[in-house]
Amino acid sequence: MDMRKVIGSNFARLRKSKGLTQEAVAEKSGFSQSYIGWLERGQRNPTAISIWMLAQSVDAMPADLVQPVED
Amino acid sequence: MDMRKVIGSNFARLRKSKGLTQEAVAEKSGFSQSYIGWLERGQRNPTAISIWMLAQSVDAMPADLVQPVED
């Protein structure tokens, strides 16, 4: 199980379900838009504190980002 | 919310509930015993991949480690 891919797909799904752009969540979370892009492609390995900030930016809980979702 | 403290207390609680020593989970997870000690004191900020390895060492899921628990 690659947690980078789990977090990336969960984050993208949650962001889109809230009608938010990468730019909007970048601004809310304090991360750059390019970081958000890499994250969603499963290419970033965020720390626990970053996971909390990212979850907040899409009004979710950290568990929502790390929970593997059946495709 | 300090995710380091959330993960530390969840990990310690899960480890003890499974009757595992810090030494045993250190061996299973590949982390040092001192890292496990610091983690449980809320002094470490593990990455997503580390959270997965730590969860595996106590037979739990990553969500179990990042979910804030009411004291």
Short mmCIF file of N, CA and C in Angstrom, two decimals:
data_model
loop_
_atom_site.label_atom_id
_atom_site.label_comp_id
_atom_site.label_asym_id
_atom_site.label_seq_id
_atom_site.Cartn_x
_atom_site.Cartn_y
_atom_site.Cartn_z
N MET A 1 0.86 -1.21 0.00
CA MET A 1 0.00 0.00 0.00
C MET A 1 0.88 1.25 0.00
N ASP A 2 0.74 2.09 -1.00
CA ASP A 2 1.57 3.30 -1.06
C ASP A 2 0.73 4.48 -0.54
N MET A 3 1.07 4.91 0.68
CA MET A 3 0.28 5.97 1.31
C MET A 3 0.29 7.27 0.52
N ARG A 4 1.33 7.49 -0.29
CA ARG A 4 1.37 8.72 -1.09
C ARG A 4 0.24 8.71 -2.11
N LYS A 5 -0.02 7.52 -2.67
CA LYS A 5 -1.11 7.41 -3.66
C LYS A 5 -2.48 7.47 -2.97
N VAL A 6 -2.59 6.85 -1.78
CA VAL A 6 -3.86 6.86 -1.03
C VAL A 6 -4.23 8.31 -0.71
N ILE A 7 -3.25 9.05 -0.16
CA ILE A 7 -3.51 10.43 0.25
C ILE A 7 -3.81 11.30 -0.98
N GLY A 8 -3.05 11.08 -2.05
CA GLY A 8 -3.25 11.88 -3.26
C GLY A 8 -4.63 11.73 -3.85
N SER A 9 -5.08 10.47 -3.96
CA SER A 9 -6.41 10.25 -4.58
C SER A 9 -7.53 10.71 -3.64
N ASN A 10 -7.35 10.48 -2.32
CA ASN A 10 -8.37 10.95 -1.38
C ASN A 10 -8.48 12.47 -1.41
N PHE A 11 -7.32 13.13 -1.43
CA PHE A 11 -7.32 14.60 -1.39
C PHE A 11 -7.98 15.17 -2.64
N ALA A 12 -7.63 14.62 -3.81
CA ALA A 12 -8.22 15.11 -5.08
C ALA A 12 -9.73 14.89 -5.07
N ARG A 13 -10.16 13.69 -4.64
CA ARG A 13 -11.60 13.40 -4.60
C ARG A 13 -12.32 14.38 -3.68
N LEU A 14 -11.78 14.59 -2.46
CA LEU A 14 -12.43 15.48 -1.50
C LEU A 14 -12.45 16.92 -2.02
N ARG A 15 -11.34 17.35 -2.61
CA ARG A 15 -11.25 18.72 -3.12
C ARG A 15 -12.32 18.95 -4.19
N LYS A 16 -12.40 18.02 -5.12
CA LYS A 16 -13.37 18.16 -6.22
C LYS A 16 -14.79 18.08 -5.70
N SER A 17 -15.03 17.21 -4.70
CA SER A 17 -16.40 17.07 -4.17
C SER A 17 -16.86 18.37 -3.51
N LYS A 18 -15.89 19.19 -3.08
CA LYS A 18 -16.24 20.47 -2.44
C LYS A 18 -16.17 21.61 -3.47
N GLY A 19 -15.93 21.26 -4.73
CA GLY A 19 -15.89 22.27 -5.77
C GLY A 19 -14.74 23.25 -5.62
N LEU A 20 -13.63 22.78 -5.03
CA LEU A 20 -12.48 23.66 -4.80
C LEU A 20 -11.41 23.44 -5.88
N THR A 21 -10.74 24.52 -6.29
CA THR A 21 -9.65 24.38 -7.24
C THR A 21 -8.35 24.10 -6.47
N GLN A 22 -7.32 23.62 -7.19
CA GLN A 22 -6.02 23.40 -6.55
C GLN A 22 -5.50 24.73 -6.00
N GLU A 23 -5.80 25.80 -6.74
CA GLU A 23 -5.33 27.13 -6.32
C GLU A 23 -5.97 27.51 -4.98
N ALA A 24 -7.28 27.24 -4.86
CA ALA A 24 -8.01 27.61 -3.64
C ALA A 24 -7.47 26.83 -2.43
N VAL A 25 -7.24 25.51 -2.58
CA VAL A 25 -6.75 24.74 -1.43
C VAL A 25 -5.30 25.07 -1.14
N ALA A 26 -4.56 25.48 -2.17
CA ALA A 26 -3.17 25.89 -1.95
C ALA A 26 -3.18 27.12 -1.04
N GLU A 27 -4.05 28.06 -1.35
CA GLU A 27 -4.12 29.27 -0.54
C GLU A 27 -4.57 28.96 0.90
N LYS A 28 -5.59 28.10 1.04
CA LYS A 28 -6.12 27.76 2.37
C LYS A 28 -5.10 26.99 3.21
N SER A 29 -4.34 26.12 2.54
CA SER A 29 -3.46 25.21 3.30
C SER A 29 -2.08 25.82 3.54
N GLY A 30 -1.71 26.79 2.69
CA GLY A 30 -0.38 27.38 2.84
C GLY A 30 0.67 26.66 1.99
N PHE A 31 0.23 25.62 1.28
CA PHE A 31 1.15 24.92 0.38
C PHE A 31 1.10 25.57 -1.00
N SER A 32 2.12 25.33 -1.82
CA SER A 32 2.10 25.90 -3.17
C SER A 32 1.16 25.08 -4.06
N GLN A 33 0.73 25.68 -5.16
CA GLN A 33 -0.16 24.96 -6.07
C GLN A 33 0.59 23.77 -6.70
N SER A 34 1.88 23.96 -6.93
CA SER A 34 2.62 22.84 -7.54
C SER A 34 2.73 21.68 -6.54
N TYR A 35 2.89 22.02 -5.22
CA TYR A 35 2.92 20.94 -4.22
C TYR A 35 1.60 20.16 -4.25
N ILE A 36 0.49 20.90 -4.33
CA ILE A 36 -0.83 20.25 -4.36
C ILE A 36 -0.92 19.33 -5.59
N GLY A 37 -0.42 19.80 -6.71
CA GLY A 37 -0.44 18.98 -7.93
C GLY A 37 0.36 17.70 -7.76
N TRP A 38 1.56 17.83 -7.21
CA TRP A 38 2.41 16.64 -6.98
C TRP A 38 1.75 15.71 -5.97
N LEU A 39 1.16 16.31 -4.91
CA LEU A 39 0.49 15.50 -3.87
C LEU A 39 -0.60 14.64 -4.49
N GLU A 40 -1.42 15.28 -5.35
CA GLU A 40 -2.55 14.57 -5.94
C GLU A 40 -2.09 13.47 -6.89
N ARG A 41 -0.87 13.62 -7.42
CA ARG A 41 -0.32 12.57 -8.30
C ARG A 41 0.41 11.49 -7.49
N GLY A 42 0.29 11.57 -6.14
CA GLY A 42 0.90 10.53 -5.31
C GLY A 42 2.41 10.63 -5.25
N GLN A 43 2.92 11.84 -5.44
CA GLN A 43 4.38 12.03 -5.51
C GLN A 43 4.93 12.77 -4.28
N ARG A 44 4.10 12.97 -3.27
CA ARG A 44 4.59 13.63 -2.06
C ARG A 44 4.28 12.77 -0.83
N ASN A 45 5.13 12.88 0.19
CA ASN A 45 5.04 12.06 1.41
C ASN A 45 4.88 12.98 2.61
N PRO A 46 3.69 13.59 2.76
CA PRO A 46 3.49 14.62 3.77
C PRO A 46 3.63 14.09 5.20
N THR A 47 4.05 14.99 6.08
CA THR A 47 4.14 14.61 7.50
C THR A 47 2.76 14.68 8.14
N ALA A 48 2.71 14.22 9.41
CA ALA A 48 1.43 14.22 10.13
C ALA A 48 0.86 15.64 10.23
N ILE A 49 1.71 16.60 10.53
CA ILE A 49 1.23 17.98 10.67
C ILE A 49 0.74 18.52 9.31
N SER A 50 1.46 18.17 8.23
CA SER A 50 1.01 18.60 6.90
C SER A 50 -0.32 17.94 6.55
N ILE A 51 -0.49 16.68 6.93
CA ILE A 51 -1.74 15.96 6.65
C ILE A 51 -2.90 16.68 7.35
N TRP A 52 -2.66 17.16 8.58
CA TRP A 52 -3.70 17.90 9.30
C TRP A 52 -4.04 19.18 8.53
N MET A 53 -3.03 19.93 8.09
CA MET A 53 -3.29 21.20 7.39
C MET A 53 -4.00 20.95 6.06
N LEU A 54 -3.59 19.91 5.36
CA LEU A 54 -4.22 19.57 4.08
C LEU A 54 -5.67 19.17 4.29
N ALA A 55 -5.93 18.37 5.35
CA ALA A 55 -7.31 17.94 5.63
C ALA A 55 -8.18 19.15 5.93
N GLN A 56 -7.64 20.07 6.73
CA GLN A 56 -8.40 21.27 7.07
C GLN A 56 -8.79 22.06 5.79
N SER A 57 -7.91 22.08 4.82
CA SER A 57 -8.14 22.91 3.62
C SER A 57 -9.30 22.39 2.77
N VAL A 58 -9.69 21.10 3.00
CA VAL A 58 -10.85 20.57 2.27
C VAL A 58 -11.95 20.16 3.26
N ASP A 59 -11.90 20.81 4.46
CA ASP A 59 -12.93 20.57 5.50
C ASP A 59 -13.10 19.09 5.80
N ALA A 60 -11.98 18.38 5.91
CA ALA A 60 -12.04 16.94 6.22
C ALA A 60 -11.17 16.66 7.44
N MET A 61 -11.17 15.39 7.86
CA MET A 61 -10.32 14.99 8.99
C MET A 61 -9.12 14.22 8.42
N PRO A 62 -8.00 14.20 9.17
CA PRO A 62 -6.83 13.46 8.68
C PRO A 62 -7.16 12.01 8.29
N ALA A 63 -8.06 11.38 9.08
CA ALA A 63 -8.40 9.98 8.78
C ALA A 63 -9.00 9.85 7.38
N ASP A 64 -9.70 10.90 6.93
CA ASP A 64 -10.30 10.86 5.59
C ASP A 64 -9.23 10.80 4.50
N LEU A 65 -8.05 11.32 4.81
CA LEU A 65 -6.99 11.34 3.78
C LEU A 65 -6.18 10.05 3.76
N VAL A 66 -6.07 9.39 4.93
CA VAL A 66 -5.18 8.22 4.99
C VAL A 66 -5.92 6.90 4.85
N GLN A 67 -7.25 6.98 4.76
CA GLN A 67 -8.04 5.75 4.68
C GLN A 67 -8.04 5.22 3.25
N PRO A 68 -7.51 4.02 3.00
CA PRO A 68 -7.54 3.46 1.64
C PRO A 68 -8.99 3.31 1.17
N VAL A 69 -9.27 3.69 -0.07
CA VAL A 69 -10.63 3.61 -0.59
C VAL A 69 -10.63 2.58 -1.71
N GLU A 70 -11.62 1.64 -1.66
CA GLU A 70 -11.72 0.63 -2.73
C GLU A 70 -12.05 1.37 -4.02
N ASP A 71 -11.30 1.08 -5.14
CA ASP A 71 -11.55 1.78 -6.43
C ASP A 71 -12.83 1.28 -7.05
N MET B 1 -4.97 21.54 17.15
CA MET B 1 -4.77 20.09 17.28
C MET B 1 -3.34 19.74 16.88
N ASP B 2 -2.58 19.11 17.77
CA ASP B 2 -1.19 18.76 17.46
C ASP B 2 -1.15 17.28 17.07
N MET B 3 -0.99 17.03 15.77
CA MET B 3 -1.04 15.65 15.28
C MET B 3 0.06 14.77 15.88
N ARG B 4 1.16 15.41 16.31
CA ARG B 4 2.23 14.59 16.93
C ARG B 4 1.72 13.97 18.22
N LYS B 5 0.95 14.74 18.98
CA LYS B 5 0.40 14.23 20.25
C LYS B 5 -0.72 13.21 19.98
N VAL B 6 -1.54 13.48 18.96
CA VAL B 6 -2.63 12.55 18.62
C VAL B 6 -2.04 11.19 18.26
N ILE B 7 -1.05 11.20 17.35
CA ILE B 7 -0.44 9.94 16.89
C ILE B 7 0.29 9.25 18.05
N GLY B 8 0.99 10.04 18.87
CA GLY B 8 1.73 9.45 19.98
C GLY B 8 0.83 8.73 20.97
N SER B 9 -0.27 9.38 21.35
CA SER B 9 -1.15 8.75 22.35
C SER B 9 -1.91 7.57 21.74
N ASN B 10 -2.32 7.71 20.46
CA ASN B 10 -3.00 6.57 19.82
C ASN B 10 -2.07 5.37 19.71
N PHE B 11 -0.82 5.65 19.30
CA PHE B 11 0.12 4.53 19.11
C PHE B 11 0.40 3.82 20.43
N ALA B 12 0.63 4.60 21.49
CA ALA B 12 0.92 3.99 22.80
C ALA B 12 -0.28 3.16 23.27
N ARG B 13 -1.47 3.72 23.12
CA ARG B 13 -2.69 3.01 23.55
C ARG B 13 -2.84 1.69 22.77
N LEU B 14 -2.67 1.75 21.43
CA LEU B 14 -2.83 0.54 20.61
C LEU B 14 -1.75 -0.49 20.95
N ARG B 15 -0.53 0.00 21.12
CA ARG B 15 0.59 -0.92 21.43
C ARG B 15 0.30 -1.67 22.74
N LYS B 16 -0.08 -0.91 23.76
CA LYS B 16 -0.35 -1.53 25.09
C LYS B 16 -1.54 -2.46 25.01
N SER B 17 -2.57 -2.08 24.22
CA SER B 17 -3.76 -2.93 24.15
C SER B 17 -3.44 -4.28 23.48
N LYS B 18 -2.35 -4.30 22.71
CA LYS B 18 -1.94 -5.55 22.07
C LYS B 18 -0.84 -6.24 22.89
N GLY B 19 -0.53 -5.68 24.04
CA GLY B 19 0.47 -6.30 24.92
C GLY B 19 1.87 -6.29 24.31
N LEU B 20 2.15 -5.27 23.50
CA LEU B 20 3.46 -5.21 22.84
C LEU B 20 4.37 -4.21 23.57
N THR B 21 5.66 -4.54 23.62
CA THR B 21 6.62 -3.61 24.24
C THR B 21 7.11 -2.64 23.16
N GLN B 22 7.72 -1.53 23.59
CA GLN B 22 8.31 -0.60 22.63
C GLN B 22 9.37 -1.33 21.80
N GLU B 23 10.09 -2.21 22.48
CA GLU B 23 11.16 -2.96 21.79
C GLU B 23 10.56 -3.82 20.66
N ALA B 24 9.45 -4.48 20.96
CA ALA B 24 8.81 -5.38 19.97
C ALA B 24 8.33 -4.59 18.76
N VAL B 25 7.67 -3.43 18.99
CA VAL B 25 7.16 -2.68 17.84
C VAL B 25 8.30 -2.01 17.09
N ALA B 26 9.38 -1.69 17.81
CA ALA B 26 10.56 -1.13 17.13
C ALA B 26 11.09 -2.15 16.14
N GLU B 27 11.19 -3.38 16.59
CA GLU B 27 11.71 -4.44 15.72
C GLU B 27 10.76 -4.66 14.52
N LYS B 28 9.44 -4.71 14.79
CA LYS B 28 8.47 -4.96 13.72
C LYS B 28 8.43 -3.80 12.70
N SER B 29 8.59 -2.58 13.21
CA SER B 29 8.38 -1.42 12.33
C SER B 29 9.67 -0.99 11.62
N GLY B 30 10.81 -1.39 12.21
CA GLY B 30 12.07 -0.96 11.61
C GLY B 30 12.57 0.35 12.19
N PHE B 31 11.80 0.94 13.11
CA PHE B 31 12.25 2.16 13.77
C PHE B 31 13.04 1.78 15.03
N SER B 32 13.84 2.73 15.54
CA SER B 32 14.59 2.45 16.76
C SER B 32 13.65 2.55 17.97
N GLN B 33 14.07 1.93 19.07
CA GLN B 33 13.25 2.00 20.28
C GLN B 33 13.18 3.45 20.78
N SER B 34 14.27 4.19 20.60
CA SER B 34 14.24 5.58 21.09
C SER B 34 13.27 6.41 20.23
N TYR B 35 13.20 6.10 18.91
CA TYR B 35 12.22 6.81 18.07
C TYR B 35 10.80 6.55 18.57
N ILE B 36 10.55 5.28 18.89
CA ILE B 36 9.21 4.90 19.38
C ILE B 36 8.91 5.66 20.68
N GLY B 37 9.89 5.76 21.55
CA GLY B 37 9.69 6.51 22.80
C GLY B 37 9.37 7.98 22.54
N TRP B 38 10.13 8.61 21.65
CA TRP B 38 9.87 10.02 21.31
C TRP B 38 8.51 10.18 20.64
N LEU B 39 8.18 9.21 19.76
CA LEU B 39 6.89 9.25 19.05
C LEU B 39 5.74 9.26 20.06
N GLU B 40 5.84 8.34 21.05
CA GLU B 40 4.75 8.20 22.03
C GLU B 40 4.64 9.43 22.92
N ARG B 41 5.75 10.20 23.04
CA ARG B 41 5.69 11.44 23.83
C ARG B 41 5.24 12.63 22.97
N GLY B 42 4.83 12.33 21.72
CA GLY B 42 4.33 13.41 20.87
C GLY B 42 5.43 14.32 20.34
N GLN B 43 6.63 13.77 20.25
CA GLN B 43 7.79 14.58 19.85
C GLN B 43 8.30 14.26 18.44
N ARG B 44 7.56 13.46 17.71
CA ARG B 44 7.98 13.14 16.36
C ARG B 44 6.86 13.46 15.37
N ASN B 45 7.20 13.80 14.13
CA ASN B 45 6.23 14.21 13.10
C ASN B 45 6.37 13.28 11.91
N PRO B 46 5.88 12.04 12.04
CA PRO B 46 6.13 11.01 11.02
C PRO B 46 5.47 11.33 9.68
N THR B 47 6.09 10.85 8.62
CA THR B 47 5.50 11.02 7.29
C THR B 47 4.39 9.99 7.07
N ALA B 48 3.68 10.16 5.95
CA ALA B 48 2.57 9.24 5.63
C ALA B 48 3.08 7.80 5.55
N ILE B 49 4.21 7.60 4.90
CA ILE B 49 4.75 6.23 4.75
C ILE B 49 5.15 5.67 6.12
N SER B 50 5.74 6.52 6.98
CA SER B 50 6.10 6.06 8.33
C SER B 50 4.85 5.72 9.12
N ILE B 51 3.79 6.51 8.95
CA ILE B 51 2.53 6.26 9.67
C ILE B 51 2.00 4.89 9.26
N TRP B 52 2.12 4.55 7.99
CA TRP B 52 1.66 3.23 7.51
C TRP B 52 2.49 2.12 8.20
N MET B 53 3.81 2.27 8.22
CA MET B 53 4.67 1.24 8.83
C MET B 53 4.39 1.12 10.33
N LEU B 54 4.21 2.25 11.00
CA LEU B 54 3.93 2.23 12.43
C LEU B 54 2.58 1.56 12.70
N ALA B 55 1.57 1.87 11.87
CA ALA B 55 0.25 1.25 12.06
C ALA B 55 0.35 -0.26 11.89
N GLN B 56 1.10 -0.67 10.87
CA GLN B 56 1.26 -2.12 10.63
C GLN B 56 1.86 -2.81 11.87
N SER B 57 2.79 -2.13 12.54
CA SER B 57 3.51 -2.78 13.65
C SER B 57 2.61 -3.05 14.85
N VAL B 58 1.44 -2.38 14.90
CA VAL B 58 0.49 -2.65 16.00
C VAL B 58 -0.82 -3.19 15.42
N ASP B 59 -0.73 -3.76 14.21
CA ASP B 59 -1.90 -4.38 13.55
C ASP B 59 -3.09 -3.43 13.48
N ALA B 60 -2.80 -2.16 13.11
CA ALA B 60 -3.88 -1.17 13.01
C ALA B 60 -3.81 -0.53 11.63
N MET B 61 -4.76 0.37 11.36
CA MET B 61 -4.76 1.10 10.10
C MET B 61 -4.27 2.52 10.36
N PRO B 62 -3.73 3.19 9.32
CA PRO B 62 -3.25 4.57 9.53
C PRO B 62 -4.32 5.48 10.15
N ALA B 63 -5.58 5.28 9.75
CA ALA B 63 -6.65 6.13 10.30
C ALA B 63 -6.74 6.00 11.82
N ASP B 64 -6.41 4.79 12.33
CA ASP B 64 -6.47 4.59 13.78
C ASP B 64 -5.43 5.45 14.51
N LEU B 65 -4.37 5.81 13.81
CA LEU B 65 -3.30 6.60 14.47
C LEU B 65 -3.58 8.10 14.40
N VAL B 66 -4.28 8.53 13.32
CA VAL B 66 -4.45 9.99 13.14
C VAL B 66 -5.79 10.50 13.64
N GLN B 67 -6.64 9.58 14.12
CA GLN B 67 -7.98 9.98 14.59
C GLN B 67 -7.89 10.54 16.00
N PRO B 68 -8.24 11.82 16.20
CA PRO B 68 -8.23 12.37 17.58
C PRO B 68 -9.19 11.59 18.45
N VAL B 69 -8.77 11.26 19.66
CA VAL B 69 -9.63 10.49 20.56
C VAL B 69 -9.97 11.37 21.74
N GLU B 70 -11.27 11.43 22.09
CA GLU B 70 -11.69 12.22 23.25
C GLU B 70 -11.05 11.62 24.49
N ASP B 71 -10.40 12.45 25.35
CA ASP B 71 -9.75 11.89 26.57
C ASP B 71 -10.80 11.52 27.60
#
